[in-house]
Amino acid sequence: MIFLELEKLNRIIRNCKKCELWKTRTNAVPGEGPQDARIMFVGMAPGRTEDIEGRPFVGPAGKFLNKLLESTGIKRSEVFLTSPLKCFPPRNRKPLPKEIEACKPYLLKQIEIIRPQIIILLGEVALETLLKRKDVSNVRGKPIEKDGIIYFPTYHPAAGMRFPKIREKLLNDFMKLKKIIQKLQLS
Ligand code: URA
Ligand code: SF4
């Protein structure tokens, strides 16, 4: 798979049957954004709207993410948006560890192809999948460098929509993100 480009990888993901979720999905959601994006956002899993449209972050959490992006001056069209899990878990349940394990190679491949400078980890599933830790509240809002990539953990926008205290912290983290991105001249 070494020289595979994003489009070819997307085709593989859309036909994937590596875990049981292929049976209940309408569309797999590989992610979207330019192949040379400098900024990547990693969420959790597609929701119902994403499953229907086959596109990431187009439901309520995505609308909230759009607002967060606007607040930082980051253009949605410039970033790559995806999730550790590419298919909708029925009834919106949390992804199972074995599903994440099956799907994770696609995310790693996307990172390898795109080579973003910064990856924003939206919530615990993204943090655990890429940095093997679960303590979002301890590590949020601070950059962590690993293998030449800056990781920036924060909460998932869906959590921010539900809990005002988390929303406040999420907004705060995005202000810090804005400064980091300006410093790196990524946007
Ligand atoms: N939440 C996610 O984590 N990913 C999506 O694509 C949509 C909602
Ligand atoms: Fe394949 Fe991932 Fe979908 Fe499972 S969730 S079927 S591993 S693309």
PDB file of C-alpha atoms and ligand atoms in Angstrom:
ATOM      1  CA  MET A   1       0.000   0.000   0.000  1.00  0.00           C
ATOM      2  CA  ILE A   2       3.079   2.241   0.259  1.00  0.00           C
ATOM      3  CA  PHE A   3       2.520   4.482  -2.783  1.00  0.00           C
ATOM      4  CA  LEU A   4      -1.232   4.397  -2.684  1.00  0.00           C
ATOM      5  CA  GLU A   5      -2.838   7.759  -3.029  1.00  0.00           C
ATOM      6  CA  LEU A   6      -5.793   9.027  -1.095  1.00  0.00           C
ATOM      7  CA  GLU A   7      -8.355   8.303  -3.808  1.00  0.00           C
ATOM      8  CA  LYS A   8      -7.290   4.687  -4.109  1.00  0.00           C
ATOM      9  CA  LEU A   9      -7.326   4.309  -0.344  1.00  0.00           C
ATOM     10  CA  ASN A  10     -10.837   5.810  -0.248  1.00  0.00           C
ATOM     11  CA  ARG A  11     -12.019   3.194  -2.721  1.00  0.00           C
ATOM     12  CA  ILE A  12     -10.608   0.427  -0.536  1.00  0.00           C
ATOM     13  CA  ILE A  13     -12.278   1.879   2.572  1.00  0.00           C
ATOM     14  CA  ARG A  14     -15.643   2.212   0.820  1.00  0.00           C
ATOM     15  CA  ASN A  15     -15.531  -1.514   0.011  1.00  0.00           C
ATOM     16  CA  CYS A  16     -13.988  -2.652   3.309  1.00  0.00           C
ATOM     17  CA  LYS A  17     -15.403  -5.634   5.221  1.00  0.00           C
ATOM     18  CA  LYS A  18     -12.700  -5.948   7.881  1.00  0.00           C
ATOM     19  CA  CYS A  19     -15.159  -5.586  10.752  1.00  0.00           C
ATOM     20  CA  GLU A  20     -18.885  -6.228  11.177  1.00  0.00           C
ATOM     21  CA  LEU A  21     -19.858  -2.587  10.646  1.00  0.00           C
ATOM     22  CA  TRP A  22     -19.885  -2.995   6.868  1.00  0.00           C
ATOM     23  CA  LYS A  23     -23.171  -4.911   7.238  1.00  0.00           C
ATOM     24  CA  THR A  24     -25.084  -1.990   8.757  1.00  0.00           C
ATOM     25  CA  ARG A  25     -23.432   1.007   7.081  1.00  0.00           C
ATOM     26  CA  THR A  26     -25.071   2.951   4.258  1.00  0.00           C
ATOM     27  CA  ASN A  27     -21.745   4.503   3.222  1.00  0.00           C
ATOM     28  CA  ALA A  28     -18.266   4.269   4.650  1.00  0.00           C
ATOM     29  CA  VAL A  29     -16.826   7.690   5.461  1.00  0.00           C
ATOM     30  CA  PRO A  30     -13.106   7.751   4.599  1.00  0.00           C
ATOM     31  CA  GLY A  31     -12.708  11.459   5.312  1.00  0.00           C
ATOM     32  CA  GLU A  32     -12.168  14.501   3.127  1.00  0.00           C
ATOM     33  CA  GLY A  33      -9.732  17.276   2.464  1.00  0.00           C
ATOM     34  CA  PRO A  34      -6.731  18.024   0.267  1.00  0.00           C
ATOM     35  CA  GLN A  35      -3.974  15.445  -0.006  1.00  0.00           C
ATOM     36  CA  ASP A  36      -1.465  18.173   0.902  1.00  0.00           C
ATOM     37  CA  ALA A  37      -3.426  19.430   3.942  1.00  0.00           C
ATOM     38  CA  ARG A  38      -1.110  20.701   6.731  1.00  0.00           C
ATOM     39  CA  ILE A  39      -3.812  20.334   9.378  1.00  0.00           C
ATOM     40  CA  MET A  40      -5.782  17.149  10.156  1.00  0.00           C
ATOM     41  CA  PHE A  41      -8.724  16.668  12.508  1.00  0.00           C
ATOM     42  CA  VAL A  42      -9.484  13.193  13.894  1.00  0.00           C
ATOM     43  CA  GLY A  43     -12.883  12.572  15.500  1.00  0.00           C
ATOM     44  CA  MET A  44     -14.484   9.344  16.687  1.00  0.00           C
ATOM     45  CA  ALA A  45     -16.808   7.689  14.181  1.00  0.00           C
ATOM     46  CA  PRO A  46     -19.331   8.742  11.547  1.00  0.00           C
ATOM     47  CA  GLY A  47     -22.805   9.588  12.866  1.00  0.00           C
ATOM     48  CA  ARG A  48     -26.128   8.970  11.145  1.00  0.00           C
ATOM     49  CA  THR A  49     -25.898  11.979   8.820  1.00  0.00           C
ATOM     50  CA  GLU A  50     -22.321  11.095   7.865  1.00  0.00           C
ATOM     51  CA  ASP A  51     -23.404   7.506   7.150  1.00  0.00           C
ATOM     52  CA  ILE A  52     -26.128   8.727   4.800  1.00  0.00           C
ATOM     53  CA  GLU A  53     -23.950  11.272   3.000  1.00  0.00           C
ATOM     54  CA  GLY A  54     -20.635   9.368   3.086  1.00  0.00           C
ATOM     55  CA  ARG A  55     -18.909  12.556   4.263  1.00  0.00           C
ATOM     56  CA  PRO A  56     -17.296  13.440   7.609  1.00  0.00           C
ATOM     57  CA  PHE A  57     -18.655  15.991  10.066  1.00  0.00           C
ATOM     58  CA  VAL A  58     -21.825  16.950   8.200  1.00  0.00           C
ATOM     59  CA  GLY A  59     -24.265  16.300  11.106  1.00  0.00           C
ATOM     60  CA  PRO A  60     -24.840  18.372  14.276  1.00  0.00           C
ATOM     61  CA  ALA A  61     -21.315  17.782  15.671  1.00  0.00           C
ATOM     62  CA  GLY A  62     -19.926  18.801  12.282  1.00  0.00           C
ATOM     63  CA  LYS A  63     -21.934  22.040  12.312  1.00  0.00           C
ATOM     64  CA  PHE A  64     -20.478  22.826  15.709  1.00  0.00           C
ATOM     65  CA  LEU A  65     -16.988  21.969  14.459  1.00  0.00           C
ATOM     66  CA  ASN A  66     -17.568  24.412  11.578  1.00  0.00           C
ATOM     67  CA  LYS A  67     -18.243  27.162  14.148  1.00  0.00           C
ATOM     68  CA  LEU A  68     -15.082  26.250  16.051  1.00  0.00           C
ATOM     69  CA  LEU A  69     -13.100  26.367  12.807  1.00  0.00           C
ATOM     70  CA  GLU A  70     -14.564  29.782  11.967  1.00  0.00           C
ATOM     71  CA  SER A  71     -13.524  31.065  15.395  1.00  0.00           C
ATOM     72  CA  THR A  72      -9.918  30.143  14.626  1.00  0.00           C
ATOM     73  CA  GLY A  73      -9.934  31.417  11.055  1.00  0.00           C
ATOM     74  CA  ILE A  74      -9.135  27.935   9.737  1.00  0.00           C
ATOM     75  CA  LYS A  75     -10.858  27.180   6.433  1.00  0.00           C
ATOM     76  CA  ARG A  76     -12.645  23.830   6.392  1.00  0.00           C
ATOM     77  CA  SER A  77     -11.606  23.347   2.778  1.00  0.00           C
ATOM     78  CA  GLU A  78      -7.913  23.495   3.777  1.00  0.00           C
ATOM     79  CA  VAL A  79      -7.974  20.755   6.407  1.00  0.00           C
ATOM     80  CA  PHE A  80      -8.338  17.001   6.299  1.00  0.00           C
ATOM     81  CA  LEU A  81     -11.207  15.643   8.411  1.00  0.00           C
ATOM     82  CA  THR A  82     -11.535  12.005   9.382  1.00  0.00           C
ATOM     83  CA  SER A  83     -12.119   9.542  12.222  1.00  0.00           C
ATOM     84  CA  PRO A  84     -10.442   6.396  13.594  1.00  0.00           C
ATOM     85  CA  LEU A  85     -13.566   4.472  12.610  1.00  0.00           C
ATOM     86  CA  LYS A  86     -14.839   4.869   9.054  1.00  0.00           C
ATOM     87  CA  CYS A  87     -18.283   3.252   9.432  1.00  0.00           C
ATOM     88  CA  PHE A  88     -21.302   4.272  11.523  1.00  0.00           C
ATOM     89  CA  PRO A  89     -21.746   2.196  14.705  1.00  0.00           C
ATOM     90  CA  PRO A  90     -25.457   1.272  14.904  1.00  0.00           C
ATOM     91  CA  ARG A  91     -27.536   3.463  17.252  1.00  0.00           C
ATOM     92  CA  ASN A  92     -24.496   5.707  17.547  1.00  0.00           C
ATOM     93  CA  ARG A  93     -22.885   3.468  20.173  1.00  0.00           C
ATOM     94  CA  LYS A  94     -19.240   3.882  21.136  1.00  0.00           C
ATOM     95  CA  PRO A  95     -16.810   2.099  18.799  1.00  0.00           C
ATOM     96  CA  LEU A  96     -15.624  -1.307  20.070  1.00  0.00           C
ATOM     97  CA  PRO A  97     -11.864  -1.781  20.587  1.00  0.00           C
ATOM     98  CA  LYS A  98     -11.798  -4.559  17.978  1.00  0.00           C
ATOM     99  CA  GLU A  99     -13.476  -2.260  15.430  1.00  0.00           C
ATOM    100  CA  ILE A 100     -10.893   0.456  16.069  1.00  0.00           C
ATOM    101  CA  GLU A 101      -8.093  -2.092  15.738  1.00  0.00           C
ATOM    102  CA  ALA A 102      -9.484  -3.294  12.402  1.00  0.00           C
ATOM    103  CA  CYS A 103      -9.921   0.240  11.063  1.00  0.00           C
ATOM    104  CA  LYS A 104      -6.822   1.954  12.469  1.00  0.00           C
ATOM    105  CA  PRO A 105      -4.474   1.025   9.567  1.00  0.00           C
ATOM    106  CA  TYR A 106      -6.567   3.300   7.286  1.00  0.00           C
ATOM    107  CA  LEU A 107      -6.034   6.297   9.553  1.00  0.00           C
ATOM    108  CA  LEU A 108      -2.318   5.547   9.809  1.00  0.00           C
ATOM    109  CA  LYS A 109      -2.140   5.294   6.033  1.00  0.00           C
ATOM    110  CA  GLN A 110      -3.926   8.635   5.644  1.00  0.00           C
ATOM    111  CA  ILE A 111      -1.402  10.227   8.017  1.00  0.00           C
ATOM    112  CA  GLU A 112       1.443   8.652   6.036  1.00  0.00           C
ATOM    113  CA  ILE A 113       0.089   9.927   2.705  1.00  0.00           C
ATOM    114  CA  ILE A 114      -0.884  13.421   3.875  1.00  0.00           C
ATOM    115  CA  ARG A 115       1.950  13.982   6.382  1.00  0.00           C
ATOM    116  CA  PRO A 116       0.145  16.811   8.198  1.00  0.00           C
ATOM    117  CA  GLN A 117       2.155  19.113  10.446  1.00  0.00           C
ATOM    118  CA  ILE A 118      -0.510  19.117  13.148  1.00  0.00           C
ATOM    119  CA  ILE A 119      -3.219  16.614  14.068  1.00  0.00           C
ATOM    120  CA  ILE A 120      -6.058  17.764  16.300  1.00  0.00           C
ATOM    121  CA  LEU A 121      -7.381  14.844  18.355  1.00  0.00           C
ATOM    122  CA  LEU A 122     -11.073  15.387  19.051  1.00  0.00           C
ATOM    123  CA  GLY A 123     -11.866  13.363  22.161  1.00  0.00           C
ATOM    124  CA  GLU A 124     -10.767  10.209  23.891  1.00  0.00           C
ATOM    125  CA  VAL A 125     -11.106   7.749  21.003  1.00  0.00           C
ATOM    126  CA  ALA A 126      -8.768   9.777  18.778  1.00  0.00           C
ATOM    127  CA  LEU A 127      -6.336  10.313  21.665  1.00  0.00           C
ATOM    128  CA  GLU A 128      -6.270   6.639  22.553  1.00  0.00           C
ATOM    129  CA  THR A 129      -5.973   5.473  18.963  1.00  0.00           C
ATOM    130  CA  LEU A 130      -3.017   7.697  18.082  1.00  0.00           C
ATOM    131  CA  LEU A 131      -1.252   8.376  21.395  1.00  0.00           C
ATOM    132  CA  LYS A 132      -2.399   5.397  23.482  1.00  0.00           C
ATOM    133  CA  ARG A 133      -3.717   7.460  26.356  1.00  0.00           C
ATOM    134  CA  LYS A 134      -7.171   8.235  27.676  1.00  0.00           C
ATOM    135  CA  ASP A 135      -6.742  11.272  29.908  1.00  0.00           C
ATOM    136  CA  VAL A 136      -8.132  14.015  27.661  1.00  0.00           C
ATOM    137  CA  SER A 137      -8.705  16.355  30.593  1.00  0.00           C
ATOM    138  CA  ASN A 138      -4.993  16.173  31.558  1.00  0.00           C
ATOM    139  CA  VAL A 139      -3.462  16.591  28.127  1.00  0.00           C
ATOM    140  CA  ARG A 140      -5.983  18.830  26.347  1.00  0.00           C
ATOM    141  CA  GLY A 141      -5.011  22.201  24.954  1.00  0.00           C
ATOM    142  CA  LYS A 142      -1.286  21.457  24.818  1.00  0.00           C
ATOM    143  CA  PRO A 143       0.759  20.345  21.822  1.00  0.00           C
ATOM    144  CA  ILE A 144       2.513  16.955  22.044  1.00  0.00           C
ATOM    145  CA  GLU A 145       5.228  16.194  19.508  1.00  0.00           C
ATOM    146  CA  LYS A 146       5.739  12.638  18.313  1.00  0.00           C
ATOM    147  CA  ASP A 147       7.552  11.344  15.224  1.00  0.00           C
ATOM    148  CA  GLY A 148       7.771  14.808  13.694  1.00  0.00           C
ATOM    149  CA  ILE A 149       4.046  15.540  14.003  1.00  0.00           C
ATOM    150  CA  ILE A 150       2.407  17.892  16.508  1.00  0.00           C
ATOM    151  CA  TYR A 151      -0.637  16.376  18.188  1.00  0.00           C
ATOM    152  CA  PHE A 152      -3.177  18.689  19.815  1.00  0.00           C
ATOM    153  CA  PRO A 153      -5.720  16.875  21.995  1.00  0.00           C
ATOM    154  CA  THR A 154      -9.028  18.466  22.954  1.00  0.00           C
ATOM    155  CA  TYR A 155     -12.626  17.383  23.522  1.00  0.00           C
ATOM    156  CA  HIS A 156     -14.977  16.057  20.853  1.00  0.00           C
ATOM    157  CA  PRO A 157     -17.393  18.746  19.593  1.00  0.00           C
ATOM    158  CA  ALA A 158     -20.351  16.457  20.419  1.00  0.00           C
ATOM    159  CA  ALA A 159     -19.311  16.605  24.090  1.00  0.00           C
ATOM    160  CA  GLY A 160     -19.029  20.389  23.819  1.00  0.00           C
ATOM    161  CA  MET A 161     -22.571  20.569  22.472  1.00  0.00           C
ATOM    162  CA  ARG A 162     -23.919  18.565  25.406  1.00  0.00           C
ATOM    163  CA  PHE A 163     -22.002  20.053  28.330  1.00  0.00           C
ATOM    164  CA  PRO A 164     -21.528  23.830  28.717  1.00  0.00           C
ATOM    165  CA  LYS A 165     -18.398  23.416  30.848  1.00  0.00           C
ATOM    166  CA  ILE A 166     -16.759  21.295  28.157  1.00  0.00           C
ATOM    167  CA  ARG A 167     -17.888  23.764  25.499  1.00  0.00           C
ATOM    168  CA  GLU A 168     -16.052  26.522  27.345  1.00  0.00           C
ATOM    169  CA  LYS A 169     -12.859  24.443  27.525  1.00  0.00           C
ATOM    170  CA  LEU A 170     -13.182  23.457  23.874  1.00  0.00           C
ATOM    171  CA  LEU A 171     -13.489  27.109  22.837  1.00  0.00           C
ATOM    172  CA  ASN A 172     -10.452  27.901  24.957  1.00  0.00           C
ATOM    173  CA  ASP A 173      -8.438  25.107  23.383  1.00  0.00           C
ATOM    174  CA  PHE A 174      -9.360  26.326  19.906  1.00  0.00           C
ATOM    175  CA  MET A 175      -8.032  29.781  20.802  1.00  0.00           C
ATOM    176  CA  LYS A 176      -4.726  28.128  21.747  1.00  0.00           C
ATOM    177  CA  LEU A 177      -4.839  26.130  18.537  1.00  0.00           C
ATOM    178  CA  LYS A 178      -5.315  29.353  16.587  1.00  0.00           C
ATOM    179  CA  LYS A 179      -2.085  30.762  18.075  1.00  0.00           C
ATOM    180  CA  ILE A 180      -0.136  27.576  17.310  1.00  0.00           C
ATOM    181  CA  ILE A 181      -1.365  27.537  13.739  1.00  0.00           C
ATOM    182  CA  GLN A 182      -0.531  31.210  13.256  1.00  0.00           C
ATOM    183  CA  LYS A 183       2.954  30.612  14.666  1.00  0.00           C
ATOM    184  CA  LEU A 184       3.506  27.697  12.308  1.00  0.00           C
ATOM    185  CA  GLN A 185       1.976  29.768   9.469  1.00  0.00           C
ATOM    186  CA  LEU A 186      -0.288  26.895   8.517  1.00  0.00           C
ATOM    187  CA  SER A 187      -3.362  28.923   7.664  1.00  0.00           C
TER     188      SER A 187
HETATM  189  N1  URA B   1     -18.240  12.693  14.720  1.00  0.00           N
HETATM  190  C1  URA B   1     -17.056  12.185  14.356  1.00  0.00           C
HETATM  191  O1  URA B   1     -16.248  11.844  15.196  1.00  0.00           O
HETATM  192  N2  URA B   1     -16.798  12.044  13.074  1.00  0.00           N
HETATM  193  C2  URA B   1     -17.644  12.411  12.132  1.00  0.00           C
HETATM  194  O2  URA B   1     -17.325  12.271  10.956  1.00  0.00           O
HETATM  195  C3  URA B   1     -18.873  12.957  12.527  1.00  0.00           C
HETATM  196  C4  URA B   1     -19.159  13.083  13.826  1.00  0.00           C
HETATM  197 FE1  SF4 B   2     -13.713  -1.582   7.416  1.00  0.00          FE
HETATM  198 FE2  SF4 B   2     -13.322   0.328   9.192  1.00  0.00          FE
HETATM  199 FE3  SF4 B   2     -15.714   0.033   8.095  1.00  0.00          FE
HETATM  200 FE4  SF4 B   2     -14.830  -1.782   9.821  1.00  0.00          FE
HETATM  201  S1  SF4 B   2     -15.288   0.377  10.274  1.00  0.00           S
HETATM  202  S2  SF4 B   2     -15.807  -2.190   7.842  1.00  0.00           S
HETATM  203  S3  SF4 B   2     -12.632  -1.802   9.384  1.00  0.00           S
HETATM  204  S4  SF4 B   2     -13.829   0.635   7.031  1.00  0.00           S
END
